[in-house]
Coordinates of C-alpha atoms and ligand atoms in Angstrom, one line a residue:
M949 CA -12.2 -38.9 -10.5
N950 CA -8.5 -38.3 -10.8
D951 CA -8.6 -37.0 -14.3
L952 CA -10.0 -33.8 -15.8
A953 CA -10.5 -35.2 -19.3
P954 CA -14.1 -36.4 -18.9
L955 CA -15.1 -32.9 -17.7
L956 CA -13.6 -31.5 -20.9
T957 CA -15.8 -33.5 -23.2
P958 CA -19.0 -32.0 -24.6
E959 CA -21.0 -34.0 -22.1
G960 CA -18.8 -32.9 -19.2
R961 CA -18.9 -29.3 -20.2
A962 CA -22.7 -29.4 -20.5
L963 CA -23.0 -31.0 -17.0
L964 CA -20.7 -28.3 -15.6
D965 CA -23.0 -25.6 -17.0
E966 CA -26.0 -27.4 -15.5
V967 CA -24.5 -27.6 -12.0
R968 CA -23.1 -24.1 -11.9
G969 CA -24.0 -22.3 -8.7
T970 CA -25.7 -25.4 -7.2
D971 CA -26.7 -24.7 -3.6
P972 CA -24.8 -27.3 -1.4
A973 CA -28.1 -28.1 0.3
Q974 CA -29.5 -29.1 -3.0
E975 CA -26.5 -31.2 -4.1
L976 CA -28.0 -34.6 -3.3
A977 CA -31.2 -33.9 -5.1
V978 CA -29.4 -32.5 -8.2
A979 CA -27.0 -35.5 -8.2
T980 CA -29.9 -38.0 -8.0
R981 CA -31.7 -36.3 -10.9
L982 CA -28.6 -36.0 -13.1
R983 CA -27.5 -39.7 -12.5
R984 CA -30.6 -40.8 -14.5
D985 CA -29.0 -39.5 -17.7
H986 CA -25.2 -39.4 -16.9
P987 CA -22.5 -41.7 -15.4
A988 CA -22.4 -41.3 -11.6
D989 CA -18.7 -40.5 -11.5
L990 CA -19.1 -37.8 -14.1
V991 CA -21.9 -36.2 -12.1
S992 CA -19.9 -36.3 -8.9
A993 CA -16.8 -34.8 -10.7
A994 CA -19.0 -32.0 -12.1
L995 CA -20.5 -31.2 -8.6
G996 CA -17.0 -31.4 -7.0
Q997 CA -15.7 -29.0 -9.7
A998 CA -18.6 -26.6 -9.1
R999 CA -17.8 -26.5 -5.4
L1000 CA -14.2 -25.7 -6.1
R1001 CA -15.2 -23.0 -8.5
Q1002 CA -17.4 -21.4 -5.8
R1003 CA -14.4 -21.4 -3.5
A1004 CA -12.2 -19.9 -6.1
V1005 CA -14.5 -16.9 -6.8
A1006 CA -12.7 -15.0 -3.9
K1007 CA -9.4 -15.3 -5.8
F1008 CA -10.4 -15.2 -9.4
G1009 CA -13.8 -13.4 -9.5
A1010 CA -16.0 -14.2 -12.5
D1011 CA -13.2 -16.2 -14.2
A1012 CA -13.6 -18.9 -11.6
E1013 CA -16.8 -20.0 -13.2
R1014 CA -14.9 -21.0 -16.4
M1015 CA -11.8 -22.4 -14.8
Y1016 CA -10.7 -25.8 -13.5
F1017 CA -9.4 -26.5 -10.1
T1018 CA -8.0 -29.2 -7.8
P1019 CA -8.5 -28.8 -4.0
N1020 CA -4.8 -28.0 -3.5
G1021 CA -4.8 -25.9 -6.6
V1022 CA -7.5 -23.5 -5.2
E1023 CA -5.7 -23.3 -1.9
Q1024 CA -2.2 -22.6 -3.2
S1025 CA -3.0 -20.4 -6.2
T1026 CA -2.1 -16.7 -6.3
R1027 CA -5.1 -14.5 -6.2
A1028 CA -5.7 -12.5 -9.4
S1029 CA -5.0 -9.1 -7.8
V1030 CA -1.6 -10.1 -6.6
A1031 CA -0.7 -12.1 -9.8
T1032 CA -1.8 -9.2 -12.0
Y1033 CA 0.4 -6.7 -10.0
R1034 CA 3.4 -9.0 -10.2
A1035 CA 2.9 -9.6 -14.0
R1036 CA 2.8 -5.8 -14.4
R1037 CA 6.1 -5.5 -12.6
F1038 CA 7.7 -8.1 -14.9
G1039 CA 6.3 -6.2 -17.9
E1040 CA 7.8 -2.9 -16.6
L1041 CA 11.2 -4.7 -16.3
G1042 CA 11.0 -5.4 -20.0
V1043 CA 10.4 -9.1 -19.6
T1044 CA 8.6 -10.7 -22.5
S1045 CA 8.9 -14.4 -21.6
V1046 CA 8.7 -16.2 -18.2
A1047 CA 9.4 -19.8 -17.1
D1048 CA 6.8 -20.3 -14.4
L1049 CA 8.3 -23.1 -12.4
C1050 CA 5.6 -24.7 -10.2
C1051 CA 2.6 -23.2 -12.1
G1052 CA -0.1 -25.0 -10.1
I1053 CA -3.5 -24.5 -11.8
G1054 CA -2.0 -21.4 -13.5
G1055 CA -2.9 -18.4 -11.3
D1056 CA 0.3 -16.6 -12.1
A1057 CA 0.6 -17.9 -15.6
I1058 CA -2.8 -16.5 -16.5
A1059 CA -1.9 -13.0 -15.2
L1060 CA 1.5 -13.1 -17.0
A1061 CA -0.2 -14.1 -20.3
R1062 CA -2.8 -11.4 -19.9
A1063 CA 0.1 -8.9 -19.5
G1064 CA 1.3 -10.0 -23.0
I1065 CA 4.1 -12.2 -21.6
R1066 CA 4.8 -15.7 -23.2
V1067 CA 4.8 -18.3 -20.4
L1068 CA 6.3 -21.8 -20.1
A1069 CA 4.2 -23.2 -17.2
V1070 CA 5.6 -26.3 -15.5
D1071 CA 4.1 -28.5 -12.8
R1072 CA 5.0 -32.1 -12.1
D1073 CA 1.5 -33.1 -10.8
P1074 CA -0.5 -34.5 -13.8
L1075 CA -3.9 -33.4 -12.6
T1076 CA -2.6 -29.9 -11.7
A1077 CA -0.9 -29.5 -15.0
A1078 CA -4.1 -30.7 -16.8
A1079 CA -6.0 -28.0 -14.9
A1080 CA -3.4 -25.3 -15.9
R1081 CA -3.8 -26.4 -19.5
A1082 CA -7.6 -26.4 -19.3
N1083 CA -7.5 -22.9 -17.8
A1084 CA -5.3 -21.5 -20.5
E1085 CA -7.8 -22.8 -23.0
A1086 CA -10.9 -21.7 -21.1
L1087 CA -9.5 -18.2 -20.9
G1088 CA -8.3 -18.0 -24.5
L1089 CA -4.6 -17.9 -23.6
T1090 CA -3.2 -21.0 -25.3
G1091 CA -1.3 -18.8 -27.7
L1092 CA 0.8 -17.5 -24.9
I1093 CA 0.9 -20.3 -22.3
E1094 CA 2.7 -23.7 -22.9
V1095 CA 2.0 -26.1 -20.1
R1096 CA 4.5 -28.8 -19.5
E1097 CA 4.1 -31.7 -17.0
A1098 CA 7.6 -32.1 -15.6
D1099 CA 9.8 -31.8 -12.6
V1100 CA 11.1 -28.2 -12.6
T1101 CA 14.6 -29.3 -11.7
E1102 CA 14.8 -30.9 -15.1
V1103 CA 13.6 -28.0 -17.3
D1104 CA 15.9 -25.9 -19.4
V1105 CA 14.9 -22.2 -18.9
S1106 CA 17.7 -20.6 -20.9
A1107 CA 15.3 -19.4 -23.6
Y1108 CA 13.3 -17.2 -21.2
D1109 CA 13.9 -13.6 -20.0
A1110 CA 12.8 -14.4 -16.5
V1111 CA 12.1 -17.2 -14.0
F1112 CA 9.2 -17.3 -11.6
V1113 CA 9.1 -19.9 -8.8
D1114 CA 6.2 -20.4 -6.5
P1115 CA 7.2 -23.5 -4.5
A1116 CA 4.7 -25.7 -2.7
R1117 CA 4.7 -24.7 0.9
R1118 CA 2.3 -27.2 2.3
G1119 CA 3.2 -30.8 3.2
G1120 CA 1.1 -33.6 4.5
R1121 CA 1.0 -32.0 7.9
G1122 CA 0.0 -28.5 6.8
R1123 CA 2.0 -25.3 6.2
I1124 CA 5.8 -25.5 5.9
F1125 CA 7.7 -22.6 7.5
D1126 CA 11.3 -23.6 6.8
P1127 CA 12.2 -22.3 3.3
E1128 CA 14.5 -25.3 2.8
A1129 CA 11.5 -27.6 3.3
Y1130 CA 9.6 -26.0 0.4
S1131 CA 9.2 -28.1 -2.8
P1132 CA 11.6 -27.2 -4.4
P1133 CA 13.7 -25.7 -1.6
L1134 CA 14.4 -21.9 -1.5
S1135 CA 18.1 -22.5 -2.1
W1136 CA 17.4 -24.3 -5.4
A1137 CA 15.0 -21.5 -6.4
A1138 CA 17.5 -18.8 -5.5
H1139 CA 20.1 -20.6 -7.6
M1140 CA 17.7 -20.7 -10.6
A1141 CA 17.0 -17.1 -10.1
T1142 CA 20.6 -16.2 -10.9
T1143 CA 20.4 -18.1 -14.3
A1144 CA 18.0 -15.6 -15.9
P1145 CA 18.2 -11.8 -16.3
H1146 CA 15.2 -11.4 -14.0
A1147 CA 13.5 -13.6 -11.4
A1148 CA 10.9 -13.6 -8.7
L1149 CA 10.4 -16.2 -6.0
K1150 CA 7.1 -16.3 -4.1
V1151 CA 7.7 -17.1 -0.4
A1152 CA 5.6 -17.1 2.8
P1153 CA 5.1 -13.6 4.3
G1154 CA 6.6 -14.9 7.6
I1155 CA 10.0 -15.5 6.0
P1156 CA 12.7 -14.2 8.3
H1157 CA 14.6 -11.2 6.9
E1158 CA 17.9 -13.1 7.5
A1159 CA 16.7 -15.8 5.0
V1160 CA 16.5 -13.2 2.2
P1161 CA 19.5 -13.8 -0.1
D1162 CA 21.9 -10.8 -0.4
A1163 CA 21.3 -10.6 -4.2
A1164 CA 17.5 -10.2 -3.7
E1165 CA 15.0 -7.3 -3.3
A1166 CA 12.3 -8.4 -0.9
E1167 CA 8.7 -7.2 -1.3
W1168 CA 5.8 -7.9 1.1
I1169 CA 2.3 -7.6 -0.5
S1170 CA -1.0 -7.0 1.2
D1171 CA -4.4 -6.8 -0.5
G1172 CA -7.3 -5.0 1.3
G1173 CA -5.1 -4.9 4.4
D1174 CA -4.4 -8.6 4.6
V1175 CA -0.8 -9.7 4.0
K1176 CA -0.8 -12.2 1.2
E1177 CA 2.8 -13.0 0.4
A1178 CA 6.4 -12.0 0.1
V1179 CA 8.3 -12.0 -3.2
L1180 CA 12.1 -12.1 -3.7
W1181 CA 13.1 -10.2 -6.8
F1182 CA 16.4 -10.8 -8.6
G1183 CA 17.8 -8.5 -11.3
T1184 CA 16.2 -5.4 -9.6
E1185 CA 17.8 -3.7 -6.6
P1186 CA 19.6 -6.0 -4.2
G1187 CA 18.9 -5.2 -0.5
L1188 CA 15.9 -3.0 -1.2
V1189 CA 12.8 -3.8 0.9
R1190 CA 9.3 -2.8 -0.2
A1191 CA 5.8 -3.0 1.2
T1192 CA 3.2 -2.9 -1.6
L1193 CA -0.5 -2.4 -0.8
L1194 CA -3.1 -3.5 -3.2
P1195 CA -5.5 -2.6 -4.7
G1196 CA -3.4 0.7 -5.2
P1197 CA -0.8 -0.3 -5.9
R1198 CA 1.0 1.9 -3.4
T1199 CA 4.6 1.0 -2.6
L1200 CA 6.8 2.1 0.3
C1201 CA 10.6 1.5 -0.1
S1202 CA 13.2 1.1 2.6
R1203 CA 15.4 4.1 3.3
G1204 CA 17.5 2.4 5.9
L1205 CA 16.1 4.6 8.7
P1206 CA 16.9 3.8 12.4
N1207 CA 14.1 2.7 14.8
P1208 CA 11.8 5.7 15.5
A1209 CA 12.1 7.3 19.0
V1210 CA 9.6 6.4 21.7
R1211 CA 7.3 9.3 22.7
P1212 CA 4.2 9.9 24.7
V1213 CA 0.9 9.1 23.1
G1214 CA -0.3 12.0 21.0
R1215 CA -3.7 12.8 19.7
F1216 CA -3.4 10.3 16.9
L1217 CA -2.5 6.6 16.8
Y1218 CA -1.5 5.0 13.5
E1219 CA -1.8 1.3 12.9
P1220 CA 0.6 0.4 10.0
D1221 CA -0.5 -2.0 7.3
G1222 CA 0.6 -5.6 7.9
A1223 CA 2.9 -5.5 4.8
V1224 CA 4.7 -2.4 6.3
I1225 CA 5.2 -4.3 9.6
R1226 CA 6.4 -7.5 7.9
A1227 CA 8.8 -5.5 5.7
H1228 CA 10.2 -3.7 8.9
L1229 CA 9.3 -0.3 7.4
V1230 CA 7.5 1.2 10.4
A1231 CA 10.3 3.8 10.7
E1232 CA 9.7 4.9 7.1
V1233 CA 6.0 5.5 7.9
A1234 CA 6.8 7.2 11.2
A1235 CA 9.1 9.6 9.4
E1236 CA 6.3 10.4 6.9
L1237 CA 3.9 11.1 9.8
D1238 CA 6.5 13.0 12.0
G1239 CA 5.6 10.4 14.6
G1240 CA 7.2 8.2 17.2
L1241 CA 6.5 4.8 18.8
I1242 CA 4.4 4.3 21.9
D1243 CA 6.8 1.5 22.9
G1244 CA 10.2 0.4 21.5
T1245 CA 8.8 -3.1 20.7
I1246 CA 5.3 -2.2 19.4
A1247 CA 4.4 -1.3 15.9
Y1248 CA 2.0 1.5 16.7
V1249 CA 3.0 5.0 15.6
T1250 CA 1.7 8.1 17.5
A1251 CA 1.7 11.7 16.3
D1252 CA 0.0 15.0 17.2
E1253 CA -1.2 15.7 13.7
L1254 CA -3.5 13.8 11.3
R1255 CA -1.6 13.2 8.0
P1256 CA -3.3 11.0 5.4
T1257 CA -1.2 8.0 4.4
P1258 CA -2.1 4.8 2.6
Y1259 CA 0.4 2.9 4.8
A1260 CA -1.4 3.2 8.1
T1261 CA -4.9 3.6 9.5
A1262 CA -5.3 6.6 11.7
Y1263 CA -7.3 6.7 15.0
E1264 CA -8.0 9.7 17.2
I1265 CA -7.3 8.8 20.8
T1266 CA -9.6 10.1 23.5
D1267 CA -8.4 8.2 26.6
Q1268 CA -5.4 6.4 27.9
L1269 CA -5.9 4.0 30.8
H1270 CA -3.6 1.6 32.6
F1271 CA -4.9 -1.9 31.8
N1272 CA -8.0 -2.2 34.1
I1273 CA -11.1 -3.9 32.8
K1274 CA -13.4 -2.4 35.5
K1275 CA -12.4 1.1 34.5
L1276 CA -12.8 0.3 30.9
K1277 CA -16.3 -1.1 31.5
A1278 CA -17.3 2.0 33.5
L1279 CA -15.9 4.4 30.8
L1280 CA -17.8 2.5 28.0
R1281 CA -21.0 2.5 30.0
E1282 CA -20.7 6.2 30.6
R1283 CA -20.2 6.8 26.9
E1284 CA -23.0 4.3 25.9
V1285 CA -20.6 2.3 23.7
G1286 CA -22.3 -0.8 22.3
I1287 CA -20.1 -1.4 19.2
L1288 CA -16.6 -2.0 20.5
T1289 CA -13.7 -2.8 18.1
V1290 CA -10.9 -4.4 20.0
K1291 CA -7.3 -4.3 18.6
K1292 CA -4.3 -5.6 20.3
R1293 CA -0.5 -5.5 19.9
G1294 CA 1.7 -6.7 22.8
S1295 CA -1.1 -7.9 25.0
A1296 CA -2.1 -11.5 25.7
V1297 CA -5.8 -10.7 26.3
E1298 CA -8.2 -12.2 23.7
P1299 CA -10.5 -9.6 22.2
E1300 CA -13.5 -11.9 22.6
E1301 CA -12.7 -12.4 26.3
L1302 CA -12.6 -8.7 26.8
R1303 CA -15.8 -8.0 25.0
K1304 CA -17.6 -10.6 27.1
K1305 CA -16.3 -9.0 30.3
V1306 CA -17.2 -5.4 29.4
K1307 CA -20.6 -6.3 27.9
P1308 CA -20.8 -3.2 25.6
Q1309 CA -24.2 -1.7 25.4
G1310 CA -25.5 1.5 23.8
P1311 CA -25.8 3.3 20.4
N1312 CA -22.2 4.6 20.2
S1313 CA -19.0 2.9 18.9
A1314 CA -15.4 3.0 20.0
T1315 CA -12.1 1.3 19.4
V1316 CA -9.9 0.0 22.2
F1317 CA -6.3 -0.8 21.7
L1318 CA -4.8 -3.3 24.2
T1319 CA -1.1 -2.6 24.1
R1320 CA 1.9 -1.4 26.0
V1321 CA 3.0 2.2 26.4
A1322 CA 6.6 2.6 27.3
G1323 CA 6.5 -1.0 28.8
A1324 CA 3.2 -0.6 30.8
P1325 CA 0.1 -2.6 29.9
T1326 CA -2.3 0.1 28.6
M1327 CA -5.7 0.6 27.0
L1328 CA -6.0 3.4 24.4
I1329 CA -9.6 4.3 23.5
G1330 CA -10.6 6.2 20.4
H1331 CA -12.2 6.0 17.0
P1332 CA -11.1 6.0 13.4
A1333 CA -9.9 9.5 12.5
A1334 CA -12.1 11.4 10.0
A1335 CA -10.3 11.4 6.6
Ligands
SAM145 C1 2.1 -23.0 -4.6 S1 1.7 -24.0 -6.0 C2 1.8 -22.9 -7.3 C3 0.6 -22.0 -7.5 C4 0.6 -21.2 -8.7 N1 1.6 -20.1 -8.7 C5 -0.8 -20.6 -9.0 O1 -0.9 -19.4 -8.8 O2 -1.7 -21.3 -9.3 C6 3.1 -25.0 -6.1 C7 3.1 -26.1 -7.1 O3 4.4 -26.7 -7.2 C8 4.3 -28.0 -7.7 N2 5.7 -28.6 -7.5 C9 6.3 -28.8 -6.3 N3 7.5 -29.3 -6.5 C10 7.7 -29.4 -7.8 C11 8.7 -29.9 -8.7 N4 9.9 -30.3 -8.2 N5 8.5 -29.8 -10.0 C12 7.4 -29.4 -10.5 N6 6.3 -29.0 -9.8 C13 6.5 -29.0 -8.5 C14 3.2 -28.6 -7.0 O4 2.6 -29.7 -7.7 C15 2.2 -27.3 -6.9 O5 1.2 -27.4 -7.9

């Protein structure tokens, strides 16, 4: 079914309630039973929607059960934690209305509206726009969200305090890495950004720093340690780079520090959060820790002292070995290590391969870092440092 309307009728809504939480293994039996009293295409649309809602719980929590999705819409939507953080930033900038250009099923529009911001939500795909409209209604936000089915390049945004653009970054062949291949292209979005007092453009976290326009602030965002996206802000502080860690939020800003010095491995090894690494702010974290790098090209910081920081995870290092699987195996056997966490940076060895070779056995746990120390392939063994 290429239309949401039947699911929004009283019969469709009742069916959606009935199939909520259906176990995939039971789908066929449920469908057969429901088809006795309802049209077959409505039953399969309801079951399909139930499946999408289950997938969306990871992003939208309990709201997912009341929302409407398309397969692409679930995939491409901003998770609520990130959208809520961004909406709060817009609010702090004094923004009261936003043109959300490329609204998808409304992940960002919902968070903006919940922050009290009036939203014009635009998407050119009819089914996606219908889902955004249904979501505004399902969540009681129609007073703040106007959904328009249109091409964003044809929309007048002059009446809004801010523009937000989340371009489509997936084509028929999967993810798109070139910002000019986004729909619409980054250069169009960057131009739109200059037409409003404030703007934010969501981009892939892998965007090269050289592609960030001079007028933009760049923010990399992680949630629970996973890097989710980068955002280019206009109307804030051009040239500033931030790493923001959710759920905090905790934000680290660039201070323009030079690369940290390389030094011998100390008692502690710090693994910076992915957002810090993507934002090229390892020097800022190293300065906070009074640490240095174990290698000029590797983003592990080492220091003699344990200092709590939200921006990196600390490990206490007990051993440093040249890369040698036999020696590692012997050491782990001697220590009775059965639970082995393998981390790597600057090594081609696959963690699973290593685990198979060393066959860890025993009641104790350890972490091994496969990396380079001053250019030499090295194994660092340790465990998470006590807080
Ligand atoms: C990444 S999704 C947006 C996700 C959204 N921020 C959310 O959280 O749900 C991108 C959307 O852009 C829409 N799109 C791409 N090019 C467009 C254009 N030129 N005009 C309008 N919509 C467009 C696609 O249909 C898609 O729904």
